[in-house]
């Protein structure tokens, strides 16, 4: 089997080798035939190139012969037609057949150019005839274009426009097209929307009619702006310009905005190279006379409007606004008041009126917001920061000075002296409202003024002016709060003086004391809690803690000095401790660690009034009293009714 398979393999190998040789031979033959075919193709290509060159050369020769021939034929025809004008009788069919107006127009246009070069003295008559025929054909073409436009035949309009392109009256053809486009285009109440729709419609068809569509469309837009829109703007503004500044400014802003919006829509169309400048010039030509003095009208209106809003408010309160002095005397009074905290001038009873109104403030801010918006839209970019600053100064004048500052001055004048009895303290209401109003003022400063001046030198000027206003108001608020706190302490003094009895702390019957704390303590604590709540409602943030800490320190000093006025028996000392415990409980409402610590120490000091003589030294060295001055400790021990006993004096020493 192995030998048989081996023979078969050898036979197949021999057959494979034979076929490989035959295939290689066949491939060689194919390569040779391919080379022969390639050579034939090269020869054919060279021959074709040679023939093509000959044909081109022949074509050039024919064209060189044919062009002069055509020119000669054309010149012969023109001479023939010219002769007809010389003879004064037009016999050619091209001039008499109305359907051949296109050919007649081409001929007369060429004759017109030739006639212009002829001497006038010899050919004056023929020149006038050609000019007359030129004019007649031009009128016929324009009339034909007009008729085709009315029929809506775009192809005919394109043909006539192409013929008229070489005539002087081509621009008149464009004018006719523009005029007819606008017939019936303004049917809505919104002329700007009508204009946008008209331009969109014309933009779609003008390329199918004229060879220079961008020029025609630009001329249409110019016509719409300079005639239709300009007349509309004039009608809207001139009527109210002299008599109604508010309506004038609203109309001017609205019209300018709608015009610029229309311009943005038209930017989508092809109007030539610099369409941005083209549209800007059109807008400027309409509004230039109104924008030149815009800011004067704006500031004048804003001042009168702001003054009217304030006056209307004060009239509703039946309040005659008093003059707040300015100049040297007022500045001197202000400096004295800041340093001495004395009320200068008579106190004014405001009957609880703060003379601050959020409604007034919202109205003033709304008017100013609208002024900023108009300023942003209507001012030239180079004038924008300066104009915005002028509007800001008006806001400062009427909101900050005429309203807030006046209310602060009136509120300061309404604060009673610290020794007044049953005084009504309304200044904290002024603080609360002034704080809210200034937040609104600050928000408008950031939201509406900052974007207009952020990249100009006016930014630092505005920030400086705002800083000065804030500092001026904070100074008056601090003065008013300080005097209000003095009045609160004065009220507490009156309560203590009226309600506290000497017998409270040195009762005649030591064994028959039925009260937990004195009546004076109850009334003072009730008064303090009421004032603390009022302070928390009137302020926010760290201001609450600052004012409460100041009130707490003064409250502690008052109670401390008050307790030093009395002599205490053992039971009276216990009652004093109960009072101080109640004061300390009241002090917890302040939520100020320092105030609570002061009353804790005072409570510890009051223990010296009741502790046994033998334990005095131990109590004085306790945690809360160890760091106190010995004179303070001694002053409290001296308040004991039994201090003069030799035993107590000896123990304390």
XYZ file of C-alpha atoms in Angstrom:
653
model
C 0.000 0.000 0.000
C 2.877 2.323 0.913
C 4.584 1.692 -2.471
C 1.296 2.253 -4.263
C 0.674 5.564 -2.482
C 4.269 6.634 -3.074
C 3.956 6.001 -6.821
C 0.726 7.994 -6.850
C 2.400 10.905 -5.037
C 5.303 10.942 -7.487
C 2.906 10.871 -10.404
C 0.949 13.844 -8.996
C 4.162 15.789 -8.323
C 5.299 15.265 -11.929
C 1.893 16.399 -13.192
C 1.984 19.510 -10.934
C 5.461 20.470 -12.155
C 4.333 20.065 -15.758
C 1.287 22.290 -15.236
C 3.419 24.914 -13.414
C 5.764 25.136 -16.382
C 2.859 25.488 -18.778
C 1.268 28.231 -16.589
C 4.557 30.180 -16.346
C 4.919 29.994 -20.126
C 1.357 31.271 -20.573
C 1.965 34.197 -18.133
C 5.085 35.205 -20.106
C 3.101 35.218 -23.341
C 0.403 37.378 -21.718
C 2.993 39.868 -20.430
C 4.444 40.192 -23.929
C 1.012 40.803 -25.447
C 0.235 43.338 -22.677
C 3.413 45.283 -23.448
C 2.485 45.341 -27.128
C -1.026 46.634 -26.277
C 0.432 49.319 -23.965
C 2.716 50.542 -26.748
C -0.267 50.718 -29.088
C -2.208 52.780 -26.508
C 0.685 55.223 -26.118
C 0.901 55.701 -29.835
C -2.860 56.233 -30.027
C -2.751 58.798 -27.192
C 0.047 60.732 -28.891
C -1.918 60.700 -32.121
C -5.085 61.944 -30.372
C -3.119 64.752 -28.696
C -1.661 65.746 -32.042
C -5.105 65.781 -33.673
C -6.581 67.783 -30.766
C -3.823 70.355 -31.055
C -4.504 70.680 -34.760
C -8.255 71.039 -34.099
C -7.676 73.765 -31.476
C -5.347 75.591 -33.802
C -7.884 75.310 -36.572
C -10.634 76.539 -34.195
C -8.525 79.545 -33.249
C -7.942 80.311 -36.894
C -11.657 79.979 -37.667
C -12.537 82.171 -34.660
C -9.966 84.726 -35.753
C -11.659 84.839 -39.127
C -15.252 84.582 -37.820
C -15.063 87.262 -35.081
C -14.173 90.114 -37.432
C -16.767 88.764 -39.842
C -19.436 88.806 -37.088
C -18.367 92.274 -36.066
C -18.565 93.386 -39.633
C -22.048 91.875 -39.972
C -23.077 93.527 -36.704
C -21.626 96.843 -37.825
C -23.413 96.492 -41.157
C -26.735 95.952 -39.364
C -26.123 98.911 -37.075
C -25.248 101.063 -40.075
C -28.453 99.949 -41.751
C -30.498 100.897 -38.681
C -28.543 104.122 -38.337
C -29.417 104.983 -41.940
C -33.081 104.544 -41.111
C -32.709 107.151 -38.348
C -30.873 109.404 -40.813
C -33.696 109.038 -43.332
C -36.237 109.666 -40.589
C -38.260 106.550 -41.378
C -37.990 103.335 -39.346
C -38.895 100.486 -41.714
C -37.227 97.511 -40.044
C -39.495 94.918 -38.495
C -37.504 95.036 -35.245
C -38.713 98.605 -34.625
C -42.287 98.169 -35.771
C -43.067 94.780 -34.193
C -43.866 95.171 -30.486
C -43.021 91.536 -29.828
C -39.390 92.192 -30.818
C -38.894 94.849 -28.139
C -35.957 92.913 -26.683
C -34.009 92.977 -29.970
C -34.976 96.622 -30.537
C -33.719 97.513 -27.076
C -30.366 95.836 -27.744
C -29.983 97.709 -31.051
C -31.057 101.114 -29.756
C -28.786 100.766 -26.728
C -25.797 100.213 -29.060
C -26.875 103.036 -31.376
C -27.209 105.321 -28.371
C -23.613 104.600 -27.368
C -22.419 105.245 -30.942
C -24.425 108.476 -31.226
C -22.780 109.902 -28.134
C -19.410 109.818 -29.903
C -20.655 111.594 -33.051
C -20.159 115.377 -33.477
C -23.210 117.344 -32.486
C -23.238 119.912 -35.287
C -23.528 117.342 -38.128
C -25.589 114.650 -36.362
C -27.713 116.620 -33.915
C -30.991 115.565 -35.521
C -30.206 111.862 -35.669
C -28.819 111.938 -32.131
C -32.078 113.411 -30.851
C -34.096 110.764 -32.753
C -32.004 107.944 -31.314
C -32.279 109.472 -27.814
C -36.040 109.783 -28.226
C -36.348 106.147 -29.345
C -34.025 105.141 -26.491
C -36.278 106.892 -23.990
C -39.463 105.427 -25.518
C -38.106 101.885 -25.408
C -36.900 102.404 -21.857
C -40.386 103.516 -20.799
C -41.965 100.569 -22.621
C -39.616 98.136 -20.879
C -40.331 99.619 -17.461
C -44.056 99.495 -18.208
C -43.683 95.883 -19.308
C -41.767 95.093 -16.109
C -44.496 96.754 -14.020
C -47.239 94.779 -15.777
C -45.335 91.522 -15.371
C -44.840 92.231 -11.658
C -48.550 92.834 -11.190
C -49.303 89.582 -13.004
C -46.680 87.776 -10.907
C -44.719 86.596 -13.979
C -41.236 86.165 -12.512
C -39.656 84.840 -15.759
C -40.876 87.849 -17.782
C -39.661 90.227 -15.076
C -36.249 88.538 -15.213
C -36.081 88.952 -19.011
C -37.040 92.630 -18.942
C -34.708 93.369 -16.037
C -31.820 91.737 -17.929
C -32.532 94.009 -20.947
C -32.868 97.120 -18.789
C -29.597 96.335 -16.986
C -27.658 98.225 -19.708
C -30.073 101.170 -19.774
C -29.823 104.284 -17.682
C -33.342 103.641 -16.393
C -32.364 100.381 -14.701
C -32.398 102.095 -11.293
C -35.912 103.343 -12.052
C -36.916 99.737 -12.747
C -35.603 98.788 -9.282
C -37.516 101.715 -7.749
C -40.732 100.556 -9.428
C -40.158 97.029 -8.139
C -39.565 98.306 -4.591
C -42.613 100.551 -4.697
C -44.922 97.793 -5.943
C -43.530 95.310 -3.409
C -44.731 97.557 -0.605
C -48.263 97.942 -1.935
C -50.562 96.247 0.560
C -47.611 95.096 2.706
C -48.530 97.157 5.794
C -51.912 95.805 6.775
C -51.225 94.838 10.417
C -50.906 97.126 13.408
C -47.235 96.145 13.773
C -45.214 97.950 11.110
C -41.997 96.216 12.211
C -43.457 92.747 11.755
C -44.876 93.807 8.388
C -41.447 95.075 7.316
C -39.765 91.806 8.358
C -42.314 89.709 6.430
C -41.953 91.973 3.364
C -38.155 91.636 3.332
C -38.364 87.856 3.771
C -40.777 87.607 0.831
C -38.666 89.830 -1.421
C -35.475 88.013 -0.422
C -36.915 84.759 -1.787
C -37.795 86.160 -5.244
C -35.270 88.947 -5.861
C -32.557 86.462 -6.861
C -34.836 85.072 -9.587
C -35.393 88.512 -11.124
C -32.254 90.656 -10.832
C -28.617 89.898 -11.524
C -27.573 91.895 -8.415
C -30.144 90.785 -5.810
C -28.164 91.979 -2.754
C -28.131 95.565 -4.078
C -31.877 95.536 -4.775
C -32.690 94.077 -1.349
C -30.440 96.622 0.368
C -32.205 99.427 -1.517
C -35.598 98.070 -0.415
C -34.478 97.972 3.219
C -33.089 101.486 2.934
C -36.411 102.658 1.500
C -38.356 100.964 4.341
C -36.138 102.530 7.022
C -35.792 106.036 5.602
C -39.417 106.527 4.598
C -41.829 104.159 6.296
C -40.102 103.623 9.654
C -38.790 107.166 9.955
C -42.257 108.650 9.440
C -43.763 106.164 11.897
C -41.143 106.965 14.569
C -41.623 110.682 14.046
C -45.403 110.390 14.441
C -44.999 108.366 17.636
C -42.391 110.600 19.311
C -43.015 114.161 18.221
C -46.522 114.201 19.682
C -45.391 113.449 23.260
C -41.864 114.863 23.120
C -42.750 118.245 24.597
C -45.612 117.383 26.935
C -45.211 113.837 28.270
C -41.620 112.862 29.067
C -42.621 109.496 30.542
C -44.522 108.388 27.433
C -41.804 109.842 25.205
C -39.089 107.764 26.927
C -41.221 104.611 26.866
C -41.999 105.079 23.165
C -38.376 105.881 22.322
C -37.131 102.749 24.133
C -39.817 100.573 22.572
C -39.307 101.886 19.036
C -35.522 101.694 19.223
C -35.692 98.140 20.603
C -38.101 96.991 17.896
C -35.981 98.662 15.211
C -32.800 96.931 16.412
C -34.687 93.619 16.602
C -35.800 94.118 12.993
C -32.179 94.887 12.087
C -31.080 91.600 13.710
C -33.590 89.685 11.590
C -32.350 91.432 8.421
C -28.754 90.388 9.205
C -29.688 86.923 7.916
C -29.967 88.276 4.335
C -27.175 88.955 1.872
C -26.896 92.749 1.717
C -23.340 93.099 0.478
C -20.011 93.150 2.264
C -20.547 95.242 5.427
C -24.226 94.799 6.277
C -23.647 95.519 9.993
C -22.419 99.052 9.253
C -25.145 99.548 6.632
C -27.972 98.685 9.083
C -26.368 100.665 11.935
C -26.287 103.782 9.754
C -29.954 103.338 8.857
C -30.935 103.061 12.542
C -28.786 106.062 13.425
C -30.364 108.167 10.669
C -33.809 107.550 12.199
C -32.966 108.115 15.879
C -29.991 110.486 15.892
C -32.065 113.580 16.669
C -33.691 111.795 19.628
C -30.585 110.113 21.032
C -28.437 113.255 21.102
C -30.251 114.672 24.138
C -31.699 111.408 25.476
C -29.830 111.457 28.801
C -30.976 115.032 29.535
C -34.606 113.998 29.091
C -34.008 110.817 31.141
C -32.395 112.552 34.111
C -34.897 115.413 34.063
C -37.823 112.999 34.080
C -36.248 110.757 36.754
C -35.684 113.721 39.075
C -39.220 115.062 38.706
C -40.752 111.581 39.006
C -38.712 110.725 42.116
C -39.566 114.052 43.742
C -43.271 113.471 43.001
C -43.194 109.940 44.515
C -41.628 111.256 47.736
C -43.906 114.277 47.960
C -46.992 112.137 47.418
C -45.886 109.868 50.274
C -45.263 112.745 52.710
C -48.572 114.328 51.726
C -50.349 111.035 52.511
C -48.826 111.253 56.001
C -49.831 114.919 56.349
C -46.178 115.610 56.992
C -44.441 118.818 56.096
C -40.886 117.797 55.346
C -38.573 119.809 57.542
C -35.315 121.142 56.250
C -32.218 119.286 57.382
C -29.499 121.893 57.609
C -26.379 121.659 55.537
C -23.075 123.391 55.671
C -20.749 124.286 58.536
C -23.243 124.474 61.415
C -24.849 121.120 60.590
C -21.429 119.483 60.188
C -20.374 120.885 63.574
C -23.569 119.556 65.198
C -22.964 116.159 63.625
C -19.407 115.978 64.977
C -20.536 117.034 68.459
C -23.328 114.453 68.441
C -20.958 111.693 67.348
C -18.469 112.461 70.103
C -20.833 113.273 72.956
C -24.008 111.366 72.005
C -26.025 114.417 73.059
C -29.347 115.253 71.384
C -28.888 118.600 69.657
C -32.047 120.574 69.173
C -35.552 119.875 70.461
C -36.882 116.301 70.458
C -39.608 115.665 67.858
C -42.557 113.412 68.540
C -42.950 111.268 65.407
C -45.998 109.411 66.872
C -44.394 106.111 65.937
C -43.986 107.044 62.264
C -40.671 105.965 60.725
C -41.133 108.010 57.532
C -39.790 105.062 55.586
C -41.955 103.249 53.061
C -41.110 100.082 51.154
C -43.739 101.030 48.586
C -41.970 104.334 47.950
C -38.619 102.554 47.753
C -39.935 99.937 45.312
C -41.385 102.719 43.129
C -38.096 104.648 43.143
C -36.074 101.510 42.385
C -38.499 100.493 39.623
C -38.209 103.916 37.967
C -34.419 103.734 38.234
C -34.354 100.158 36.917
C -36.295 101.251 33.831
C -33.937 104.222 33.449
C -30.911 101.885 33.569
C -32.509 99.620 30.943
C -33.224 102.584 28.664
C -29.727 103.931 29.275
C -28.195 100.586 28.301
C -30.199 100.440 25.087
C -30.157 104.090 24.001
C -26.708 105.339 25.064
C -23.697 105.318 22.813
C -21.205 102.723 24.169
C -18.664 105.462 24.886
C -21.230 107.468 26.899
C -22.849 104.506 28.682
C -20.776 104.516 31.932
C -21.104 108.296 32.318
C -24.878 108.219 31.708
C -25.357 105.283 34.098
C -23.432 107.192 36.772
C -25.747 110.202 36.358
C -28.782 107.980 36.906
C -27.090 106.422 39.955
C -26.447 109.838 41.516
C -30.151 110.672 41.150
C -31.062 107.405 42.903
C -28.628 108.228 45.714
C -30.039 111.737 46.026
C -33.703 110.775 46.294
C -33.578 107.307 47.873
C -30.560 107.508 50.155
C -30.479 111.184 51.080
C -34.009 112.544 50.625
C -35.740 109.424 51.987
C -33.510 107.167 54.112
C -31.214 109.873 55.480
C -34.172 112.164 56.188
C -35.913 109.335 58.069
C -32.735 108.695 60.086
C -32.413 112.394 60.962
C -36.084 112.541 61.914
C -35.720 109.317 63.890
C -32.679 110.679 65.720
C -34.570 113.846 66.544
C -37.446 111.708 67.818
C -35.334 109.773 70.340
C -36.196 111.121 73.814
C -33.540 111.960 76.372
C -32.345 109.143 78.612
C -34.108 110.600 81.662
C -37.547 110.753 80.007
C -40.297 108.733 81.662
C -42.469 106.288 79.694
C -40.597 107.147 76.501
C -41.705 105.431 73.279
C -38.702 104.148 71.354
C -39.372 103.959 67.631
C -35.824 104.261 66.297
C -35.406 100.479 66.146
C -38.310 100.403 63.674
C -36.375 102.923 61.577
C -33.298 100.667 61.794
C -35.278 97.624 60.661
C -36.820 99.359 57.663
C -33.604 101.155 56.698
C -31.784 97.813 56.754
C -34.376 96.194 54.466
C -34.351 99.167 52.098
C -30.594 99.233 51.842
C -30.551 95.541 50.900
C -32.879 96.419 47.990
C -30.640 99.351 47.032
C -27.549 97.131 47.116
C -29.273 94.475 44.972
C -30.117 97.030 42.285
C -26.557 98.364 42.409
C -25.184 94.876 41.684
C -27.864 93.696 39.231
C -28.438 96.771 37.067
C -25.642 99.317 37.538
C -22.554 97.085 37.745
C -22.968 95.522 34.253
C -23.045 99.034 32.735
C -19.873 100.362 34.420
C -17.867 97.223 35.226
C -15.168 97.889 32.618
C -14.901 101.680 32.970
C -13.240 104.170 35.365
C -16.730 105.076 36.643
C -16.778 101.783 38.585
C -14.412 103.038 41.280
C -16.321 106.340 41.451
C -19.632 104.533 42.004
C -18.144 102.180 44.593
C -16.633 105.136 46.443
C -19.948 107.011 46.454
C -21.770 103.910 47.679
C -19.165 103.435 50.420
C -19.573 107.045 51.587
C -23.350 106.675 51.718
C -23.090 103.430 53.714
C -20.618 104.941 56.183
C -22.770 108.039 56.624
C -25.877 105.963 57.322
C -24.075 103.494 59.583
C -22.765 106.419 61.632
C -26.283 107.759 62.150
C -27.657 104.286 62.847
C -24.921 103.700 65.440
C -25.673 107.048 67.053
C -29.403 106.341 67.118
C -28.964 102.805 68.483
C -26.588 104.077 71.184
C -29.040 106.762 72.288
C -31.889 104.242 72.149
C -29.939 101.915 74.441
C -29.377 104.859 76.795
C -33.123 105.478 76.810
C -33.760 101.802 77.580
C -31.376 101.981 80.512
C -33.062 105.248 81.570
C -36.452 103.516 81.484
C -35.070 100.704 83.648
C -33.733 103.294 86.099
C -37.190 104.879 86.349
C -38.761 101.469 86.964
C -36.234 100.624 89.667
C -36.538 104.048 91.263
C -40.337 103.860 91.299
C -40.788 100.222 92.311
C -37.809 99.357 94.520
C -38.266 100.000 98.261
C -35.518 100.057 100.834
C -37.594 97.683 102.916
C -37.433 95.132 100.075
C -33.935 94.141 101.152
C -34.262 94.977 104.835
C -37.752 93.840 105.808
C -39.110 94.733 109.212
C -40.297 91.184 109.773
C -37.558 88.808 108.663
C -39.758 85.785 109.254
C -42.719 86.963 107.189
C -41.304 87.464 103.647
C -43.759 85.933 101.172
C -42.377 87.045 97.785
C -39.847 85.205 95.577
C -38.467 88.367 93.964
C -39.269 92.057 94.116
C -41.851 93.881 92.013
C -39.107 96.095 90.561
C -37.278 92.999 89.308
C -40.444 91.629 87.668
C -41.120 94.870 85.784
C -37.501 95.392 84.716
C -37.223 91.825 83.394
C -40.487 92.185 81.485
C -39.234 95.442 79.980
C -35.848 93.951 79.054
C -37.367 90.873 77.387
C -39.598 93.124 75.310
C -36.634 95.223 74.162
C -34.491 92.157 73.392
C -37.243 90.785 71.177
C -37.538 94.150 69.446
C -33.795 94.296 68.771
C -33.810 90.774 67.314
C -36.674 91.702 64.993
C -35.055 94.966 63.918
C -31.605 93.708 62.908
C -29.868 90.763 61.339
C -26.554 88.962 61.359
C -23.785 90.069 63.688
C -25.501 93.400 64.326
C -27.969 91.649 66.645
C -25.175 90.167 68.777
C -23.265 93.455 68.870
C -26.253 95.511 70.036
C -27.452 92.860 72.501
C -23.985 92.610 74.014
C -23.874 96.391 74.472
C -27.349 96.393 76.029
C -26.419 93.427 78.248
C -23.274 95.135 79.534
C -25.200 98.325 80.314
C -28.013 96.322 81.883
C -25.486 94.557 84.111
C -23.849 97.853 85.088
C -27.245 99.311 85.975
C -28.207 96.362 88.219
C -24.742 96.291 89.751
C -24.894 99.993 90.647
C -28.512 99.660 91.740
C -27.713 96.872 94.206
C -24.926 98.977 95.688
C -27.497 101.550 96.900
C -29.086 99.318 99.546
C -28.259 97.666 102.844
C -29.169 93.997 103.128
C -30.364 91.928 106.025
C -30.018 88.176 105.842
C -33.498 87.710 104.369
C -33.025 90.816 102.173
C -29.821 89.319 100.815
C -31.711 86.150 99.926
C -34.281 88.249 98.099
C -31.479 90.128 96.273
C -30.047 86.744 95.188
C -33.494 85.770 93.902
C -33.731 89.064 91.975
C -30.276 88.583 90.435
C -31.200 84.987 89.549
C -34.220 86.361 87.704
C -32.025 88.990 86.006
C -29.620 86.203 85.019
C -32.512 84.188 83.621
C -33.461 87.264 81.614
C -29.833 87.614 80.455
C -29.962 84.106 78.988
C -32.401 85.434 76.383
C -29.553 87.594 75.039
C -27.638 84.422 74.070
C -24.399 86.366 74.571
C -21.780 84.445 76.657
C -20.194 87.634 78.055
C -23.517 88.972 79.382
C -24.380 85.660 81.020
C -20.915 85.515 82.562
C -21.348 89.018 84.027
C -24.630 88.051 85.674
C -23.151 84.760 86.924
C -20.421 86.767 88.626
C -23.009 89.225 90.024
C -25.016 86.297 91.369
C -21.862 84.962 93.072
C -21.201 88.422 94.543
C -24.713 88.496 95.999
C -23.887 85.313 97.919
C -21.568 87.492 100.001
C -24.692 89.200 101.374
C -25.980 86.030 103.079
C -22.978 83.752 103.706
C -21.975 83.144 107.290
C -19.077 85.356 108.466
C -16.878 82.314 109.028
C -17.245 81.237 105.384
C -16.583 84.630 103.741
C -12.950 83.936 102.909
C -13.801 80.538 101.437
C -16.527 82.032 99.228
C -14.275 84.877 98.086
C -11.619 82.406 96.977
C -14.169 80.398 94.983
C -13.887 79.907 91.222
C -16.142 82.804 90.186
C -14.831 85.424 92.650
C -11.133 84.541 92.893
C -10.112 86.797 89.996
C -12.141 89.846 91.119
C -10.583 92.887 92.675
C -10.739 92.811 96.471
C -12.286 96.279 96.519
C -15.295 94.935 94.565
C -15.668 92.063 97.041
C -15.284 94.442 99.945
C -17.872 96.837 98.518
C -20.453 94.024 98.485
C -19.617 92.818 101.976
C -20.063 96.384 103.206
C -23.706 96.246 102.026
C -24.546 93.701 104.724
C -26.548 95.102 107.599
C -24.258 93.266 110.034
C -21.055 94.535 108.409
C -20.262 96.880 111.274
C -20.142 94.040 113.743
C -16.580 93.447 114.832
C -16.889 89.755 114.106
C -17.749 90.227 110.399
C -15.132 92.913 109.850
C -12.525 90.720 111.476
C -13.413 87.680 109.376
C -13.346 89.593 106.103
C -10.042 91.283 106.881
